[in-house]
Short mmCIF file of C-alpha atoms and ligand atoms in Angstrom, two decimals:
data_model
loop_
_atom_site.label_atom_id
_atom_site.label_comp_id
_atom_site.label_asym_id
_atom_site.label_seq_id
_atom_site.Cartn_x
_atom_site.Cartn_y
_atom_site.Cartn_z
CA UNK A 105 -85.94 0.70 138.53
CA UNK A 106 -88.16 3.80 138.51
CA UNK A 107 -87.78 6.56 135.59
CA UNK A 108 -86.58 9.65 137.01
CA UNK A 109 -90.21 10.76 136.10
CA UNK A 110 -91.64 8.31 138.94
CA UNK A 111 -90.56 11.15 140.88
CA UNK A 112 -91.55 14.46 138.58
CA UNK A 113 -94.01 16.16 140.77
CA UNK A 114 -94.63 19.31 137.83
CA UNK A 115 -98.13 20.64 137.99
CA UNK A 116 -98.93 19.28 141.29
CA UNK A 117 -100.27 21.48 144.36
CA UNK A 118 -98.63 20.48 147.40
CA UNK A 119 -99.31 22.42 151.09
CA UNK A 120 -96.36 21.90 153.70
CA UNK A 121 -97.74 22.67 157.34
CA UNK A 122 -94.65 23.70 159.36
CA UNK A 123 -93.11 24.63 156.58
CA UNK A 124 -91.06 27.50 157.85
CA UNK A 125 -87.94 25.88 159.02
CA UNK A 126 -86.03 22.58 160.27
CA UNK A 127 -88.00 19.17 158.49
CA UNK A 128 -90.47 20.98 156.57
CA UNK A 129 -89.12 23.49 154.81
CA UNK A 130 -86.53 21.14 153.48
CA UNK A 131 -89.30 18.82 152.37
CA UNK A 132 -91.05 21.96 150.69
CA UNK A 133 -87.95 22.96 148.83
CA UNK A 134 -87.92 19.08 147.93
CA UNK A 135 -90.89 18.77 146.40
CA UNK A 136 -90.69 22.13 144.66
CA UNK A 137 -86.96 21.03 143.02
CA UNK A 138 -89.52 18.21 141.78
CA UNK A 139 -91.80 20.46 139.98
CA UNK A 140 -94.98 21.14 142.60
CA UNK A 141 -95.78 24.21 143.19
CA UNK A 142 -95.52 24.65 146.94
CA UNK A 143 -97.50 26.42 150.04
CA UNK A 144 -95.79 26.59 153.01
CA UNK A 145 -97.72 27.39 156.25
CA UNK A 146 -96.81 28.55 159.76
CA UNK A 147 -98.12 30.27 162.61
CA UNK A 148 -95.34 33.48 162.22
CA UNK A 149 -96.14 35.29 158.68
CA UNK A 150 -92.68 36.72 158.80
CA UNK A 151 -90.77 33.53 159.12
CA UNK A 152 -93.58 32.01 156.69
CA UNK A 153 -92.88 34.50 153.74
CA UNK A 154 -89.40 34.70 154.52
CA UNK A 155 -89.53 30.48 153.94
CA UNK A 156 -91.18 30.95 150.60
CA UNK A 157 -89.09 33.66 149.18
CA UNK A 158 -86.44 31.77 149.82
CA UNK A 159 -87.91 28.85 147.53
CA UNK A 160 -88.72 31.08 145.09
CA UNK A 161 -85.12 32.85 144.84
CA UNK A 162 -84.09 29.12 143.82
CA UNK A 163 -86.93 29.46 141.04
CA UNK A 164 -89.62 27.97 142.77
CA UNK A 165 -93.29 28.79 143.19
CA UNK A 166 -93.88 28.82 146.53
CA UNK A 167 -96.30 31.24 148.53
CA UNK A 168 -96.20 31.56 152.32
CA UNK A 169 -99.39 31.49 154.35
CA UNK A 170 -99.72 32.26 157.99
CA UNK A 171 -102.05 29.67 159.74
CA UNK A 172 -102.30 27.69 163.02
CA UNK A 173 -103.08 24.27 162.31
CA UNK A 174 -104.34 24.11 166.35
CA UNK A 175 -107.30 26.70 164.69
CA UNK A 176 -110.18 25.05 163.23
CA UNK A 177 -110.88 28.14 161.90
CA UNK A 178 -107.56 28.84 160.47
CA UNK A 179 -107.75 25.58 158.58
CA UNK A 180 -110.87 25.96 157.45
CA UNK A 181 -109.31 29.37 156.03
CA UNK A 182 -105.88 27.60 154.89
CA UNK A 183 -107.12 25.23 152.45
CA UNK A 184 -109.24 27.74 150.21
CA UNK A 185 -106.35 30.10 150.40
CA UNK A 186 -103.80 27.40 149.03
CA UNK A 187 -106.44 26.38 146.48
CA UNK A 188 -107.55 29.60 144.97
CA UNK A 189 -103.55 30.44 144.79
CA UNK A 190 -102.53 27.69 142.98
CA UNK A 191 -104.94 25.09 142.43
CA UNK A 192 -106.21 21.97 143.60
CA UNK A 193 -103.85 20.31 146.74
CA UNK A 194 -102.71 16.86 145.31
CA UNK A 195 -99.86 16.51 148.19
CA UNK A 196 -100.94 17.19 151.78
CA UNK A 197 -97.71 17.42 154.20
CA UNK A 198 -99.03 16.86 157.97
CA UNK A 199 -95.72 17.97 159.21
CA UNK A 200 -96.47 20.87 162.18
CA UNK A 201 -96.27 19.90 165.37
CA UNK A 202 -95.21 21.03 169.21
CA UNK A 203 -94.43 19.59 171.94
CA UNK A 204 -95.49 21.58 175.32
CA UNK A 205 -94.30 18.92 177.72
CA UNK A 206 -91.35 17.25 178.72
CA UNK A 207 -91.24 15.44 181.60
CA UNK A 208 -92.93 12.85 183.12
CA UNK A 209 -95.98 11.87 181.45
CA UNK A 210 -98.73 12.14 184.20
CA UNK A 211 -97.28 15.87 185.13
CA UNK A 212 -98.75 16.72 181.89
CA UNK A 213 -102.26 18.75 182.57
CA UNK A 214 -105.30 18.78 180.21
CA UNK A 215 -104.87 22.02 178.83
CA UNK A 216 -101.08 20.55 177.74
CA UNK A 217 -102.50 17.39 176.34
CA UNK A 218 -105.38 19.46 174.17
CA UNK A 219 -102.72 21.72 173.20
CA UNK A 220 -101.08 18.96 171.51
CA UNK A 221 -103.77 16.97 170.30
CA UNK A 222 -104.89 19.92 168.81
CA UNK A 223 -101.88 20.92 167.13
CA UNK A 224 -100.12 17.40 166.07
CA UNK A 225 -103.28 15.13 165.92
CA UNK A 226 -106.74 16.98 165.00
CA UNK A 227 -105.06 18.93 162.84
CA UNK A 228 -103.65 16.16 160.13
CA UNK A 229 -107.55 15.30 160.75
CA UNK A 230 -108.94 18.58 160.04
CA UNK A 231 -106.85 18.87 156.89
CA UNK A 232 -107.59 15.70 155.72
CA UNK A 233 -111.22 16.73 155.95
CA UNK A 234 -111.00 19.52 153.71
CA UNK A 235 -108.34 17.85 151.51
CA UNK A 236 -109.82 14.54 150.57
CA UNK A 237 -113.18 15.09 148.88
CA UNK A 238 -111.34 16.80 146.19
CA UNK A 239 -108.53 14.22 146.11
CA UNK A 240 -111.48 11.77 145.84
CA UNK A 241 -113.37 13.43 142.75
CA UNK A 242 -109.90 13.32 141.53
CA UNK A 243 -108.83 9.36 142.37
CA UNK A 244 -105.53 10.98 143.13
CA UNK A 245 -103.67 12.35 146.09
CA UNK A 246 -100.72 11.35 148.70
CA UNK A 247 -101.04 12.43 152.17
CA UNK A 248 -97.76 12.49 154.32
CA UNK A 249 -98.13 12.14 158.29
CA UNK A 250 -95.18 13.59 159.98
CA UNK A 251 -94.38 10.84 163.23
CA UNK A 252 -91.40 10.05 164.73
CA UNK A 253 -89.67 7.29 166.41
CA UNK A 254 -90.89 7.95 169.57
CA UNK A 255 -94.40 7.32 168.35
CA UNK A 256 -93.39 3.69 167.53
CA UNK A 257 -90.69 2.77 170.94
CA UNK A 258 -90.96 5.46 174.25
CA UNK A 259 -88.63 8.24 174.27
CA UNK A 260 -87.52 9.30 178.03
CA UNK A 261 -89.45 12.33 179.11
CA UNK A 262 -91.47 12.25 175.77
CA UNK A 263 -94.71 10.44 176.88
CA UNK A 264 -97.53 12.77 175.95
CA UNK A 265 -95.61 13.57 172.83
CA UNK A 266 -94.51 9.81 171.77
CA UNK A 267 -98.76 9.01 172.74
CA UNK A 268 -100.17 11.40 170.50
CA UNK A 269 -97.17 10.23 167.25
CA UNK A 270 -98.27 7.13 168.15
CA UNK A 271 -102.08 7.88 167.66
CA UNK A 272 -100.50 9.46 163.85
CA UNK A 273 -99.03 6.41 163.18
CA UNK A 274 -102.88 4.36 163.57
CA UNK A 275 -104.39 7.09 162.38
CA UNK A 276 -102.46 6.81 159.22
CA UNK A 277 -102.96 3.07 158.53
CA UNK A 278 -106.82 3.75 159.55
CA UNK A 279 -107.09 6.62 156.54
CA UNK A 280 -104.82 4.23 154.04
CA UNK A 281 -107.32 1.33 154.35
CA UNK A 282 -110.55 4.08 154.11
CA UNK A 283 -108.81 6.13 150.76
CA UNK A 284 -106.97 2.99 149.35
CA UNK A 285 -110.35 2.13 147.00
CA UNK A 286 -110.17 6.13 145.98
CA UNK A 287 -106.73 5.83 145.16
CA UNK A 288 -105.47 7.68 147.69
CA UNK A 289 -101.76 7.13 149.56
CA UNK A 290 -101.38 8.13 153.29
CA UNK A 291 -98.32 7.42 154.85
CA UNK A 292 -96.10 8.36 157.50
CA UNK A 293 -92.33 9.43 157.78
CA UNK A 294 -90.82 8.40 161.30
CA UNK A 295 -87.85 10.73 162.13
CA UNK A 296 -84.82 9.49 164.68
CA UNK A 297 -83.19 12.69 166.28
CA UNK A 298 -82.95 15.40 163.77
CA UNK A 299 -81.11 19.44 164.27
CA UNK A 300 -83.69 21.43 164.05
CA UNK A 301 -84.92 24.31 166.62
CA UNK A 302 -88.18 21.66 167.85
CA UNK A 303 -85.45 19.18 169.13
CA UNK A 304 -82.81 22.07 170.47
CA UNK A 305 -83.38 20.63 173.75
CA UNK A 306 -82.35 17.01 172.70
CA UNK A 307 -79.71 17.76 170.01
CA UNK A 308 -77.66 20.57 172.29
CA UNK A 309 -77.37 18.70 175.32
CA UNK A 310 -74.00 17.08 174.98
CA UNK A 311 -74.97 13.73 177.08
CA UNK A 312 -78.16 13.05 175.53
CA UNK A 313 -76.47 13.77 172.07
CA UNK A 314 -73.86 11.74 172.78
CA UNK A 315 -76.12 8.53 173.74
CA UNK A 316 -78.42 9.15 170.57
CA UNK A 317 -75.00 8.79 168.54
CA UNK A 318 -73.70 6.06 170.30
CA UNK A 319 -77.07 4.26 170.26
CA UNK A 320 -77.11 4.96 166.15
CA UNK A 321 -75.78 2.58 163.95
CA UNK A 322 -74.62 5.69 161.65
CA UNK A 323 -73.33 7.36 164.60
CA UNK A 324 -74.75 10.41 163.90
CA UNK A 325 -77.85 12.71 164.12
CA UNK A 326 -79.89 13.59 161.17
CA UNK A 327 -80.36 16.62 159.53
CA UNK A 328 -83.94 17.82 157.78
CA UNK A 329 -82.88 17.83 154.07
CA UNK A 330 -82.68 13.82 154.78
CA UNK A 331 -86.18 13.54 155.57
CA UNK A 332 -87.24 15.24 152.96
CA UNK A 333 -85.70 12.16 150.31
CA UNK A 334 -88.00 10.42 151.86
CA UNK A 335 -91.45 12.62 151.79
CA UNK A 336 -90.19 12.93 148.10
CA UNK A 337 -90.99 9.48 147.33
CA UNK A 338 -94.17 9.29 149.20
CA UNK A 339 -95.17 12.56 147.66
CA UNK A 340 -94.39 10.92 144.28
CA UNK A 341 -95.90 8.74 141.71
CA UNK A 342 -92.85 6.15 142.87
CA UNK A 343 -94.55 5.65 145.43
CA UNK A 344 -97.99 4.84 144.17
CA UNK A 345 -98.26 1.18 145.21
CA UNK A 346 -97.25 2.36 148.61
CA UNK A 347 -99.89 2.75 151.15
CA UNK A 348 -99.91 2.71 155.09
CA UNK A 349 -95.91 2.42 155.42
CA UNK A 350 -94.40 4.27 158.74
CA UNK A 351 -90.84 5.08 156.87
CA UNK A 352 -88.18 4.96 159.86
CA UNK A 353 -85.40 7.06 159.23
CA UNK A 354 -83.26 7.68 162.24
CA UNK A 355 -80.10 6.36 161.21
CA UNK A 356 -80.76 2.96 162.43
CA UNK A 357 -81.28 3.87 165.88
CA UNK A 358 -84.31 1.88 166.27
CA UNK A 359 -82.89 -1.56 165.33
CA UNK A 360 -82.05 -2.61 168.72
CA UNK A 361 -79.32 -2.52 171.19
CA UNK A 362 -76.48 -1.26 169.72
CA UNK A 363 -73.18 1.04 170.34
CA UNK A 364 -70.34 1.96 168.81
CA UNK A 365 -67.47 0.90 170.57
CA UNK A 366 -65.69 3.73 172.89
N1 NAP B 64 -86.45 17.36 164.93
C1 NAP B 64 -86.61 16.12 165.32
O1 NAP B 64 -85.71 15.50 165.95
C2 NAP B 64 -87.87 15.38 164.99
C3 NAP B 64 -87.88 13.99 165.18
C4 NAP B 64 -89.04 13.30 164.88
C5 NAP B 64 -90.15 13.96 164.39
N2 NAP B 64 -90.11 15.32 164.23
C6 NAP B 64 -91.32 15.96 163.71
O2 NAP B 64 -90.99 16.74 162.59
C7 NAP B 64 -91.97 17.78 162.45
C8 NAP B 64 -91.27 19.10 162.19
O3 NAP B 64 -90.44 19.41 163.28
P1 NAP B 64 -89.03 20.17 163.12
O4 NAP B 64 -88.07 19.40 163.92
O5 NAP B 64 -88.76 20.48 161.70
O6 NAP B 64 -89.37 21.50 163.95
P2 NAP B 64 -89.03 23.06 163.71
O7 NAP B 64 -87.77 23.23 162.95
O8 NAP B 64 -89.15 23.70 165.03
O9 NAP B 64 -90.24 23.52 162.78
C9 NAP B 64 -91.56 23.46 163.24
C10 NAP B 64 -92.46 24.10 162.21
O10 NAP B 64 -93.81 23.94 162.62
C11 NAP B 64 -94.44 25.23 162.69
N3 NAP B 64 -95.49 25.17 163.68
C12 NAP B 64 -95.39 24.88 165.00
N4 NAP B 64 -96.59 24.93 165.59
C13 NAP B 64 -97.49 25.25 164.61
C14 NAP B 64 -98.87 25.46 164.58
N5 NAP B 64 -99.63 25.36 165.68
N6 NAP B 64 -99.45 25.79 163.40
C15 NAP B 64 -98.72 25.90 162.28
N7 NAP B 64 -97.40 25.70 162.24
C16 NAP B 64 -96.79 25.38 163.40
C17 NAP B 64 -93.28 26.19 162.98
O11 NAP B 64 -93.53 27.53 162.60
P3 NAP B 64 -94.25 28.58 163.59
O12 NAP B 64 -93.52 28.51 164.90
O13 NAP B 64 -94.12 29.91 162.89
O14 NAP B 64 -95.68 28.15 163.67
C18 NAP B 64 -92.23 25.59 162.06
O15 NAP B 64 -92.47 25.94 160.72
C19 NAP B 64 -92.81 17.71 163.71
O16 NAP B 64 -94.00 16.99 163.43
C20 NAP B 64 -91.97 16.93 164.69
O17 NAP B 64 -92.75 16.26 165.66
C21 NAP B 64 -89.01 16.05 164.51
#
């Protein structure tokens, strides 16, 4: 068994991206229960600060920072920011993402697919870019890729979406094998169907609800505070001999045929 320490993250820097709401907020008030001192970022400042204030009224220290990770130049901005606020970033959250398309997958034009590569692809890339050569110098760092389940089986009307998770799911293995030797962890946290705002469209439609439930061993959806258990432990020295792992957690919905009876 692990110490309770395995999972101490005090003195650490970690930067959330998406961090205003739904899956990453509750992994950034996760991490800073933990100890690390946390930087949320978002596109809307308001919703951004509000986010962080909100951490900090729970005694964190958190700081908000209005960025969009589609922005090379608002990256290139972000990462400084973070750093000169609270330090070096030992804990890299790839968690923002969008999803401008949903529908068949060939009805999907160029400027949709660059909009999303963009924003849930070349971003973690971008990041990662800025991120590692310190993590490097340091022979520390954990890097969490946010994916989902539909990057790993198809998700109906999700193709350009479930593509591009599926490219973060390579692209994560790809940077674990590269970093490994610098002792570096990258891995990624596959989602099921969880209530946030991103997945309104899923979660408050009663028959597609209804057939995620029944097709859920748990018969349930998720919500995001149980996601972030599990970008805890990859944020974590727990997790330090763990490299390259997708971690499913959809309640089981991935297992195979299954239903609850009616
Ligand atoms: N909910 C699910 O069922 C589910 C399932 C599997 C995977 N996921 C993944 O979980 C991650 C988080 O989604 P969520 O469900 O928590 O969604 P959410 O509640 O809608 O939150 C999305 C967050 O991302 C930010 N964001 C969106 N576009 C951005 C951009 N271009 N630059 C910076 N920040 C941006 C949003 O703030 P702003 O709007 O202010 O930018 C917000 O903080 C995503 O990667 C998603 O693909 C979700």
């Amino acid at each position: 068994m692990p110490s309770t320490d395995a999972f101490d993250l005090s003195g650490r820097v970690a930067l959330v991206t998406g961090g205003s709401r739904g899956i990453g907020l509750a992994i950034g008030a996760a991490l800073a229960e933990a100890g690390a001192r946390v930087a949320l970022a978002a596109r809307h400042e308001e919703e951004v600060q509000a986010a962080a204030a909100q951490l900090r009224a729970g005694g964190a220290e958190a700081q908000g920072f209005a960025a969009n990770v589609s922005k090379a130049p608002d990256i290139e901005a972000l990462v400084p920011a973070v750093e000169a606020a609270f330090g070096p970033i030992a804990i890299l959250v790839n968690n923002a993402a969008t999803n401008v398309h949903f529908g068949p997958l060939l009805d999907a034009d160029d400027g949709m697919w660059l909009k999303m590569v963009e924003t849930n692809l070349l971003s973690a890339v971008r990041l990662c870019r800025l991120v590692v050569p310190g993590m490097r110098a340091r022979r520390s760092g954990k890097i969490i890729n946010m994916a989902s389940v539909a990057g790993i089986q198809p998700g109906v009307a999700q193709g350009v979406y479930g593509a591009l998770k599926a490219a973060l799911i390579q692209l994560t293995k790809s940077l674990a094998q590269e970093l490994g030797p610098d002792n570096i962890q990258v891995n990624a946290i596959a989602p099921g169907l969880i209530e946030t705002r991103f997945a309104q469209v899923l979660h408050q439609t009663p028959v597609i609800r209804q057939s995620v439930e029944r097709a859920t061993p748990l018969g349930r959806i998720g919500k995001p505070d149980e996601i972030a258990g599990a970008a805890l432990y990859l944020a974590s020295p727990a997790s330090d001999f763990t490299t390259g792992a997708v971690l499913v957690v959809d309640g089981g919905m991935t297992l195979g045929s299954f239903a609850m009876p009616q």
